[in-house]
Amino acid sequence: MGTNEEDQNGPKRYREGVVNPAMLADENTNLTPPAKQAYFKDHQILIPEVEMKGFSFRKLWAFTGPGFLMSIAYLDPGNIQSDLESGSVAMYKLLWVLLSATLLGLMIQRLSARLGVVTGLHLAEMCYRQYQKLPRIFVWLMVEIAIIGSDMQEVIGTAIALYLLSNKLIPLWAGVLITAVDTFTFLLLDRYGLRKLECLFGFLITVMAISFGYEYIVVGPDQVEVLKGMFIPWCEDCDSKALMQAVGIVGAVIMPHNMYLHSALVKSRQIDRKKSEKVKEANRYFFIEACIALFVSFIINVFVVSVFAAGLHNKTNQEVRNVCLSNGNSMADIFPDDYELVDADIYNGGIFLGCQFGIAAMYIWAVGILAAGQSSTMTGCYSGQFAMEGFLNLQWARWKRVLLTRTVAIIPTFFVAYYSNIDDMNNMNNYLNSIMSLQLPFALIPTIAFTSSRAIMGDFVSGPVTIIASMLLATVVIGINIYYVVNLVAGWSVGWAVYSGVAIFGVFYLCLCIYLFLHMLASLGIVKSFSNSWFVEKYIYSSATTFVLSNQSNYSRSEEELPQVKA
């Protein structure tokens, strides 16, 4: 550093606001922004200035949008499948798990949003700066697997919805192909502006709320039992299947790619990051919006769980088949003539509703599934775009990105739809949920690590309580999902070659998780001797990480000079 006042105290802009990599962007460092900036850079929405102090509905409206787009991941076809299975297996007894998972999801989404607001960099862009090249590429591949898995669920959900709505006139394989085309309608809408696109998402969420809310009213679940299931954390007389279902709920709700999405979506609002009061205000309003959005998604999920808890719990195939036959429903043959309990999924669940409560119930259910699939498709497109431009410092034209991920998602789904049956497509949902659950460490650990680092977040670093709680959360969620996947794999009847492949992947997976954990531990500086060791400098830190940590004191101000903002 030089000897003049500007150098001694740090550049002026550092003295005027919080310390973060976004402010270091034009310095000669490895923290410079990617060559291709995020999509929202030229499409930011202005935040109005208001005279009144305190809460402003006008400002809340300006910040409203990213949270609802994020909440779509809590309503995708994979979540709907998990909901109805939960209701049919354990009635209302697992609603408290759904509530807990949603609250835990809110905690993580808050951290990811704060990262984007404070630094001006989304999670993938921060990974590009903080991780060494080889592990960064592997983390990106894991995130891409999660995005493609989610995309496959959206394809399955949309194809089944079209199959139901057309009364089997549109075969499943044709529905899969239609999803390849309808995704590009999103690109056309994208040209009309971000606000209009956000309104479309709001419309699709409203369609889901009305559709599944209608089913809830028609079925009429026991309201007392619903409330008991929601607030009494116990599952009396639950078997191993119910336990696995509870684990599946957590995996279906907390989605890895959603953290990358939310941290990028908040960049769509124009925030003056040189003023800490503006950053604080943005964090507050984004958190309020996320609370509202996830509350709406939770209510919709409760509708689905309750409908099938009241309608399909302990129902045998023969019982439902007889109801369908007595009402003249031509799809009765989907239920075998046996005494096995109904294995509920989004397809036969819709047929059951049509048999039990009238054909309108089936079509309205299908409309809700269609809205879930279409909205999830659009957010998946965004997630993929942000992941690619962040991890690889590369930005494709959006249509190329959509074409690539949708092709990867459609090819296996098409072959299953064409050569197998609808049961196989529904079974794919469970496997896809487990695949995405495995990717959680590659979103959870970076989110916690970056938001807990003062070198990155400055005055907005997470406090000790938040750090401890988020680490415990990550440990529990990751443990739960690994348990779920291990039990799923244990039920396979395959040869040694497949098990060998799984074992090799497991070793690679564990090594990557260890790298992320060591990077987090080093960045937090909990063990100074470890953080400053040659091993960390050589094998853990990127050059950008080293720069930020070594220059942290140069770009900080004393407590008296800094705005008193608590994390």
PDB file of C-alpha atoms in Angstrom, residues 165-380:
ATOM      1  CA  LEU A 165     -56.195 -33.370 -19.223  1.00  0.00           C
ATOM      2  CA  SER A 166     -56.447 -34.987 -22.662  1.00  0.00           C
ATOM      3  CA  ASN A 167     -58.084 -38.170 -21.278  1.00  0.00           C
ATOM      4  CA  LYS A 168     -55.120 -40.219 -22.577  1.00  0.00           C
ATOM      5  CA  LEU A 169     -55.293 -38.652 -26.067  1.00  0.00           C
ATOM      6  CA  ILE A 170     -51.811 -37.181 -25.576  1.00  0.00           C
ATOM      7  CA  PRO A 171     -49.591 -40.183 -24.770  1.00  0.00           C
ATOM      8  CA  LEU A 172     -46.860 -39.766 -22.213  1.00  0.00           C
ATOM      9  CA  TRP A 173     -44.046 -39.780 -24.749  1.00  0.00           C
ATOM     10  CA  ALA A 174     -45.799 -37.024 -26.715  1.00  0.00           C
ATOM     11  CA  GLY A 175     -46.257 -35.015 -23.514  1.00  0.00           C
ATOM     12  CA  VAL A 176     -42.521 -35.331 -22.884  1.00  0.00           C
ATOM     13  CA  LEU A 177     -41.785 -33.961 -26.357  1.00  0.00           C
ATOM     14  CA  ILE A 178     -44.245 -31.100 -25.876  1.00  0.00           C
ATOM     15  CA  THR A 179     -42.284 -29.982 -22.826  1.00  0.00           C
ATOM     16  CA  ALA A 180     -39.262 -29.597 -25.112  1.00  0.00           C
ATOM     17  CA  VAL A 181     -41.147 -26.967 -27.076  1.00  0.00           C
ATOM     18  CA  ASP A 182     -43.176 -25.170 -24.439  1.00  0.00           C
ATOM     19  CA  THR A 183     -40.041 -24.231 -22.483  1.00  0.00           C
ATOM     20  CA  PHE A 184     -39.115 -21.824 -25.235  1.00  0.00           C
ATOM     21  CA  THR A 185     -42.315 -19.862 -24.637  1.00  0.00           C
ATOM     22  CA  PHE A 186     -40.549 -18.721 -21.480  1.00  0.00           C
ATOM     23  CA  LEU A 187     -37.836 -17.162 -23.611  1.00  0.00           C
ATOM     24  CA  LEU A 188     -40.444 -15.166 -25.522  1.00  0.00           C
ATOM     25  CA  LEU A 189     -42.028 -13.917 -22.304  1.00  0.00           C
ATOM     26  CA  ASP A 190     -38.588 -13.061 -20.996  1.00  0.00           C
ATOM     27  CA  ARG A 191     -38.292 -10.378 -23.669  1.00  0.00           C
ATOM     28  CA  TYR A 192     -41.237  -8.425 -22.271  1.00  0.00           C
ATOM     29  CA  GLY A 193     -39.500  -7.547 -19.017  1.00  0.00           C
ATOM     30  CA  LEU A 194     -38.762  -9.031 -15.633  1.00  0.00           C
ATOM     31  CA  ARG A 195     -41.827  -7.612 -13.905  1.00  0.00           C
ATOM     32  CA  LYS A 196     -44.180  -9.254 -16.395  1.00  0.00           C
ATOM     33  CA  LEU A 197     -42.372 -12.542 -15.941  1.00  0.00           C
ATOM     34  CA  GLU A 198     -42.701 -12.263 -12.165  1.00  0.00           C
ATOM     35  CA  CYS A 199     -46.434 -11.618 -12.623  1.00  0.00           C
ATOM     36  CA  LEU A 200     -46.660 -14.828 -14.668  1.00  0.00           C
ATOM     37  CA  PHE A 201     -45.071 -16.752 -11.807  1.00  0.00           C
ATOM     38  CA  GLY A 202     -47.541 -15.152  -9.444  1.00  0.00           C
ATOM     39  CA  PHE A 203     -50.364 -16.283 -11.719  1.00  0.00           C
ATOM     40  CA  LEU A 204     -49.076 -19.879 -11.816  1.00  0.00           C
ATOM     41  CA  ILE A 205     -48.783 -19.982  -8.026  1.00  0.00           C
ATOM     42  CA  THR A 206     -52.341 -18.658  -7.810  1.00  0.00           C
ATOM     43  CA  VAL A 207     -53.502 -21.427 -10.166  1.00  0.00           C
ATOM     44  CA  MET A 208     -51.882 -24.026  -7.892  1.00  0.00           C
ATOM     45  CA  ALA A 209     -53.427 -22.462  -4.793  1.00  0.00           C
ATOM     46  CA  ILE A 210     -56.894 -22.455  -6.353  1.00  0.00           C
ATOM     47  CA  SER A 211     -56.579 -25.965  -7.828  1.00  0.00           C
ATOM     48  CA  PHE A 212     -55.267 -27.698  -4.720  1.00  0.00           C
ATOM     49  CA  GLY A 213     -57.394 -25.491  -2.465  1.00  0.00           C
ATOM     50  CA  TYR A 214     -60.470 -26.679  -4.382  1.00  0.00           C
ATOM     51  CA  GLU A 215     -59.477 -30.291  -3.744  1.00  0.00           C
ATOM     52  CA  TYR A 216     -58.989 -29.482  -0.048  1.00  0.00           C
ATOM     53  CA  ILE A 217     -62.493 -28.005   0.236  1.00  0.00           C
ATOM     54  CA  VAL A 218     -64.104 -30.865  -1.699  1.00  0.00           C
ATOM     55  CA  VAL A 219     -62.380 -33.584   0.342  1.00  0.00           C
ATOM     56  CA  GLY A 220     -62.938 -31.757   3.640  1.00  0.00           C
ATOM     57  CA  PRO A 221     -60.127 -33.097   5.881  1.00  0.00           C
ATOM     58  CA  ASP A 222     -60.517 -33.055   9.666  1.00  0.00           C
ATOM     59  CA  GLN A 223     -59.224 -29.576  10.586  1.00  0.00           C
ATOM     60  CA  VAL A 224     -58.344 -30.555  14.151  1.00  0.00           C
ATOM     61  CA  GLU A 225     -56.218 -33.443  12.899  1.00  0.00           C
ATOM     62  CA  VAL A 226     -54.530 -31.147  10.402  1.00  0.00           C
ATOM     63  CA  LEU A 227     -53.536 -28.722  13.172  1.00  0.00           C
ATOM     64  CA  LYS A 228     -52.415 -31.546  15.471  1.00  0.00           C
ATOM     65  CA  GLY A 229     -50.260 -33.019  12.721  1.00  0.00           C
ATOM     66  CA  MET A 230     -48.753 -29.600  12.060  1.00  0.00           C
ATOM     67  CA  PHE A 231     -47.779 -28.672  15.609  1.00  0.00           C
ATOM     68  CA  ILE A 232     -47.288 -31.941  17.512  1.00  0.00           C
ATOM     69  CA  PRO A 233     -43.822 -33.263  16.594  1.00  0.00           C
ATOM     70  CA  TRP A 234     -44.519 -36.951  16.871  1.00  0.00           C
ATOM     71  CA  CYS A 235     -45.580 -39.831  14.651  1.00  0.00           C
ATOM     72  CA  GLU A 236     -47.424 -42.382  16.733  1.00  0.00           C
ATOM     73  CA  ASP A 237     -47.577 -45.943  15.363  1.00  0.00           C
ATOM     74  CA  CYS A 238     -45.498 -44.968  12.331  1.00  0.00           C
ATOM     75  CA  ASP A 239     -43.584 -47.742  10.578  1.00  0.00           C
ATOM     76  CA  SER A 240     -40.318 -47.680   8.628  1.00  0.00           C
ATOM     77  CA  LYS A 241     -42.141 -46.593   5.488  1.00  0.00           C
ATOM     78  CA  ALA A 242     -43.439 -43.497   7.279  1.00  0.00           C
ATOM     79  CA  LEU A 243     -39.931 -42.795   8.572  1.00  0.00           C
ATOM     80  CA  MET A 244     -38.524 -42.935   5.053  1.00  0.00           C
ATOM     81  CA  GLN A 245     -41.344 -40.691   3.923  1.00  0.00           C
ATOM     82  CA  ALA A 246     -40.404 -38.126   6.597  1.00  0.00           C
ATOM     83  CA  VAL A 247     -36.805 -38.218   5.363  1.00  0.00           C
ATOM     84  CA  GLY A 248     -38.061 -37.822   1.796  1.00  0.00           C
ATOM     85  CA  ILE A 249     -40.007 -34.681   2.730  1.00  0.00           C
ATOM     86  CA  VAL A 250     -36.830 -32.959   3.904  1.00  0.00           C
ATOM     87  CA  GLY A 251     -35.018 -33.926   0.721  1.00  0.00           C
ATOM     88  CA  ALA A 252     -37.863 -32.768  -1.496  1.00  0.00           C
ATOM     89  CA  VAL A 253     -38.300 -29.386   0.216  1.00  0.00           C
ATOM     90  CA  ILE A 254     -34.690 -28.180   0.613  1.00  0.00           C
ATOM     91  CA  MET A 255     -33.345 -28.069  -2.937  1.00  0.00           C
ATOM     92  CA  PRO A 256     -29.638 -27.409  -3.640  1.00  0.00           C
ATOM     93  CA  HIS A 257     -30.000 -25.401  -6.841  1.00  0.00           C
ATOM     94  CA  ASN A 258     -32.548 -23.138  -5.165  1.00  0.00           C
ATOM     95  CA  MET A 259     -29.821 -21.487  -3.065  1.00  0.00           C
ATOM     96  CA  TYR A 260     -27.900 -20.603  -6.209  1.00  0.00           C
ATOM     97  CA  LEU A 261     -31.118 -19.284  -7.743  1.00  0.00           C
ATOM     98  CA  HIS A 262     -32.170 -17.073  -4.823  1.00  0.00           C
ATOM     99  CA  SER A 263     -28.729 -15.501  -4.374  1.00  0.00           C
ATOM    100  CA  ALA A 264     -28.863 -14.434  -8.032  1.00  0.00           C
ATOM    101  CA  LEU A 265     -32.495 -13.311  -8.197  1.00  0.00           C
ATOM    102  CA  VAL A 266     -31.952 -10.627  -5.547  1.00  0.00           C
ATOM    103  CA  LYS A 267     -29.528  -8.953  -7.960  1.00  0.00           C
ATOM    104  CA  SER A 268     -32.545  -7.938 -10.026  1.00  0.00           C
ATOM    105  CA  ARG A 269     -33.120  -5.005  -7.640  1.00  0.00           C
ATOM    106  CA  GLN A 270     -30.952  -1.901  -7.788  1.00  0.00           C
ATOM    107  CA  ILE A 271     -29.290  -1.561  -4.382  1.00  0.00           C
ATOM    108  CA  ASP A 272     -26.635   0.979  -3.454  1.00  0.00           C
ATOM    109  CA  ARG A 273     -24.145  -1.312  -1.753  1.00  0.00           C
ATOM    110  CA  LYS A 274     -21.932   1.592  -0.737  1.00  0.00           C
ATOM    111  CA  LYS A 275     -24.573   2.523   1.843  1.00  0.00           C
ATOM    112  CA  SER A 276     -24.970  -0.038   4.561  1.00  0.00           C
ATOM    113  CA  GLU A 277     -28.462   1.245   5.474  1.00  0.00           C
ATOM    114  CA  LYS A 278     -29.617   0.404   1.931  1.00  0.00           C
ATOM    115  CA  VAL A 279     -28.150  -3.092   2.199  1.00  0.00           C
ATOM    116  CA  LYS A 280     -29.798  -3.563   5.570  1.00  0.00           C
ATOM    117  CA  GLU A 281     -33.129  -2.389   4.135  1.00  0.00           C
ATOM    118  CA  ALA A 282     -32.862  -4.788   1.183  1.00  0.00           C
ATOM    119  CA  ASN A 283     -32.078  -7.712   3.489  1.00  0.00           C
ATOM    120  CA  ARG A 284     -35.122  -6.895   5.608  1.00  0.00           C
ATOM    121  CA  TYR A 285     -37.584  -6.614   2.727  1.00  0.00           C
ATOM    122  CA  PHE A 286     -36.253  -9.684   0.925  1.00  0.00           C
ATOM    123  CA  PHE A 287     -36.630 -11.666   4.138  1.00  0.00           C
ATOM    124  CA  ILE A 288     -40.235 -10.471   4.608  1.00  0.00           C
ATOM    125  CA  GLU A 289     -41.024 -11.410   1.013  1.00  0.00           C
ATOM    126  CA  ALA A 290     -39.414 -14.844   1.419  1.00  0.00           C
ATOM    127  CA  CYS A 291     -41.508 -15.434   4.565  1.00  0.00           C
ATOM    128  CA  ILE A 292     -44.716 -14.609   2.673  1.00  0.00           C
ATOM    129  CA  ALA A 293     -43.743 -16.697  -0.357  1.00  0.00           C
ATOM    130  CA  LEU A 294     -42.789 -19.778   1.671  1.00  0.00           C
ATOM    131  CA  PHE A 295     -45.912 -19.428   3.797  1.00  0.00           C
ATOM    132  CA  VAL A 296     -48.000 -19.598   0.608  1.00  0.00           C
ATOM    133  CA  SER A 297     -46.023 -22.614  -0.625  1.00  0.00           C
ATOM    134  CA  PHE A 298     -46.438 -24.309   2.753  1.00  0.00           C
ATOM    135  CA  ILE A 299     -50.218 -23.848   2.691  1.00  0.00           C
ATOM    136  CA  ILE A 300     -50.388 -25.337  -0.815  1.00  0.00           C
ATOM    137  CA  ASN A 301     -48.307 -28.322   0.306  1.00  0.00           C
ATOM    138  CA  VAL A 302     -50.595 -28.772   3.331  1.00  0.00           C
ATOM    139  CA  PHE A 303     -53.578 -28.852   0.955  1.00  0.00           C
ATOM    140  CA  VAL A 304     -52.038 -31.745  -0.982  1.00  0.00           C
ATOM    141  CA  VAL A 305     -50.959 -33.744   2.101  1.00  0.00           C
ATOM    142  CA  SER A 306     -54.385 -33.333   3.731  1.00  0.00           C
ATOM    143  CA  VAL A 307     -56.369 -34.246   0.623  1.00  0.00           C
ATOM    144  CA  PHE A 308     -54.672 -37.622   0.317  1.00  0.00           C
ATOM    145  CA  ALA A 309     -54.515 -38.185   4.069  1.00  0.00           C
ATOM    146  CA  ALA A 310     -58.307 -37.961   4.164  1.00  0.00           C
ATOM    147  CA  GLY A 311     -58.886 -39.737   0.869  1.00  0.00           C
ATOM    148  CA  LEU A 312     -56.291 -42.460   0.326  1.00  0.00           C
ATOM    149  CA  HIS A 313     -54.899 -43.461   3.725  1.00  0.00           C
ATOM    150  CA  ASN A 314     -55.345 -47.228   4.259  1.00  0.00           C
ATOM    151  CA  LYS A 315     -57.332 -47.545   1.025  1.00  0.00           C
ATOM    152  CA  THR A 316     -56.763 -50.734  -0.978  1.00  0.00           C
ATOM    153  CA  ASN A 317     -56.549 -50.919  -4.751  1.00  0.00           C
ATOM    154  CA  GLN A 318     -59.787 -52.883  -4.860  1.00  0.00           C
ATOM    155  CA  GLU A 319     -61.681 -50.274  -2.813  1.00  0.00           C
ATOM    156  CA  VAL A 320     -60.637 -47.443  -5.099  1.00  0.00           C
ATOM    157  CA  ARG A 321     -61.203 -49.574  -8.198  1.00  0.00           C
ATOM    158  CA  ASN A 322     -64.766 -50.346  -7.092  1.00  0.00           C
ATOM    159  CA  VAL A 323     -65.454 -46.641  -6.514  1.00  0.00           C
ATOM    160  CA  CYS A 324     -64.192 -45.859 -10.020  1.00  0.00           C
ATOM    161  CA  LEU A 325     -66.304 -48.624 -11.580  1.00  0.00           C
ATOM    162  CA  SER A 326     -69.434 -47.563  -9.709  1.00  0.00           C
ATOM    163  CA  ASN A 327     -69.002 -44.026 -11.042  1.00  0.00           C
ATOM    164  CA  GLY A 328     -68.316 -45.188 -14.593  1.00  0.00           C
ATOM    165  CA  ASN A 329     -64.750 -43.937 -14.707  1.00  0.00           C
ATOM    166  CA  SER A 330     -62.934 -45.474 -17.691  1.00  0.00           C
ATOM    167  CA  MET A 331     -59.548 -45.272 -15.924  1.00  0.00           C
ATOM    168  CA  ALA A 332     -60.502 -47.732 -13.159  1.00  0.00           C
ATOM    169  CA  ASP A 333     -58.069 -50.330 -14.511  1.00  0.00           C
ATOM    170  CA  ILE A 334     -55.125 -48.298 -13.238  1.00  0.00           C
ATOM    171  CA  PHE A 335     -55.900 -49.835  -9.822  1.00  0.00           C
ATOM    172  CA  PRO A 336     -55.245 -53.610  -9.676  1.00  0.00           C
ATOM    173  CA  ASP A 337     -57.981 -55.861  -8.358  1.00  0.00           C
ATOM    174  CA  ASP A 338     -56.135 -56.793  -5.160  1.00  0.00           C
ATOM    175  CA  TYR A 339     -56.014 -55.930  -1.482  1.00  0.00           C
ATOM    176  CA  GLU A 340     -52.690 -54.099  -1.529  1.00  0.00           C
ATOM    177  CA  LEU A 341     -52.692 -50.526  -0.219  1.00  0.00           C
ATOM    178  CA  VAL A 342     -52.733 -47.903  -2.956  1.00  0.00           C
ATOM    179  CA  ASP A 343     -49.222 -46.769  -3.861  1.00  0.00           C
ATOM    180  CA  ALA A 344     -50.125 -43.132  -4.471  1.00  0.00           C
ATOM    181  CA  ASP A 345     -48.505 -40.933  -7.100  1.00  0.00           C
ATOM    182  CA  ILE A 346     -49.496 -37.811  -9.026  1.00  0.00           C
ATOM    183  CA  TYR A 347     -51.181 -39.886 -11.751  1.00  0.00           C
ATOM    184  CA  ASN A 348     -53.327 -42.391  -9.861  1.00  0.00           C
ATOM    185  CA  GLY A 349     -53.914 -39.736  -7.193  1.00  0.00           C
ATOM    186  CA  GLY A 350     -55.608 -37.573  -9.827  1.00  0.00           C
ATOM    187  CA  ILE A 351     -57.702 -40.522 -11.048  1.00  0.00           C
ATOM    188  CA  PHE A 352     -58.762 -41.302  -7.472  1.00  0.00           C
ATOM    189  CA  LEU A 353     -59.959 -37.723  -7.032  1.00  0.00           C
ATOM    190  CA  GLY A 354     -61.963 -38.016 -10.254  1.00  0.00           C
ATOM    191  CA  CYS A 355     -63.552 -41.292  -9.139  1.00  0.00           C
ATOM    192  CA  GLN A 356     -64.315 -40.197  -5.576  1.00  0.00           C
ATOM    193  CA  PHE A 357     -65.279 -36.544  -6.018  1.00  0.00           C
ATOM    194  CA  GLY A 358     -66.288 -36.145  -9.657  1.00  0.00           C
ATOM    195  CA  ILE A 359     -64.398 -35.830 -12.920  1.00  0.00           C
ATOM    196  CA  ALA A 360     -63.938 -32.074 -12.391  1.00  0.00           C
ATOM    197  CA  ALA A 361     -61.688 -32.854  -9.400  1.00  0.00           C
ATOM    198  CA  MET A 362     -59.349 -34.859 -11.647  1.00  0.00           C
ATOM    199  CA  TYR A 363     -59.083 -32.121 -14.268  1.00  0.00           C
ATOM    200  CA  ILE A 364     -58.531 -29.405 -11.669  1.00  0.00           C
ATOM    201  CA  TRP A 365     -55.814 -31.552 -10.082  1.00  0.00           C
ATOM    202  CA  ALA A 366     -54.155 -31.920 -13.486  1.00  0.00           C
ATOM    203  CA  VAL A 367     -54.270 -28.139 -14.014  1.00  0.00           C
ATOM    204  CA  GLY A 368     -52.468 -27.683 -10.696  1.00  0.00           C
ATOM    205  CA  ILE A 369     -49.787 -30.215 -11.665  1.00  0.00           C
ATOM    206  CA  LEU A 370     -49.391 -28.518 -15.054  1.00  0.00           C
ATOM    207  CA  ALA A 371     -48.890 -25.137 -13.362  1.00  0.00           C
ATOM    208  CA  ALA A 372     -46.325 -26.700 -11.000  1.00  0.00           C
ATOM    209  CA  GLY A 373     -44.405 -28.235 -13.892  1.00  0.00           C
ATOM    210  CA  GLN A 374     -44.405 -25.113 -16.045  1.00  0.00           C
ATOM    211  CA  SER A 375     -43.355 -22.729 -13.291  1.00  0.00           C
ATOM    212  CA  SER A 376     -40.582 -25.079 -12.135  1.00  0.00           C
ATOM    213  CA  THR A 377     -39.313 -25.323 -15.703  1.00  0.00           C
ATOM    214  CA  MET A 378     -38.755 -21.581 -15.857  1.00  0.00           C
ATOM    215  CA  THR A 379     -36.909 -21.341 -12.539  1.00  0.00           C
ATOM    216  CA  GLY A 380     -34.797 -24.343 -13.548  1.00  0.00           C
TER     217      GLY A 380
END
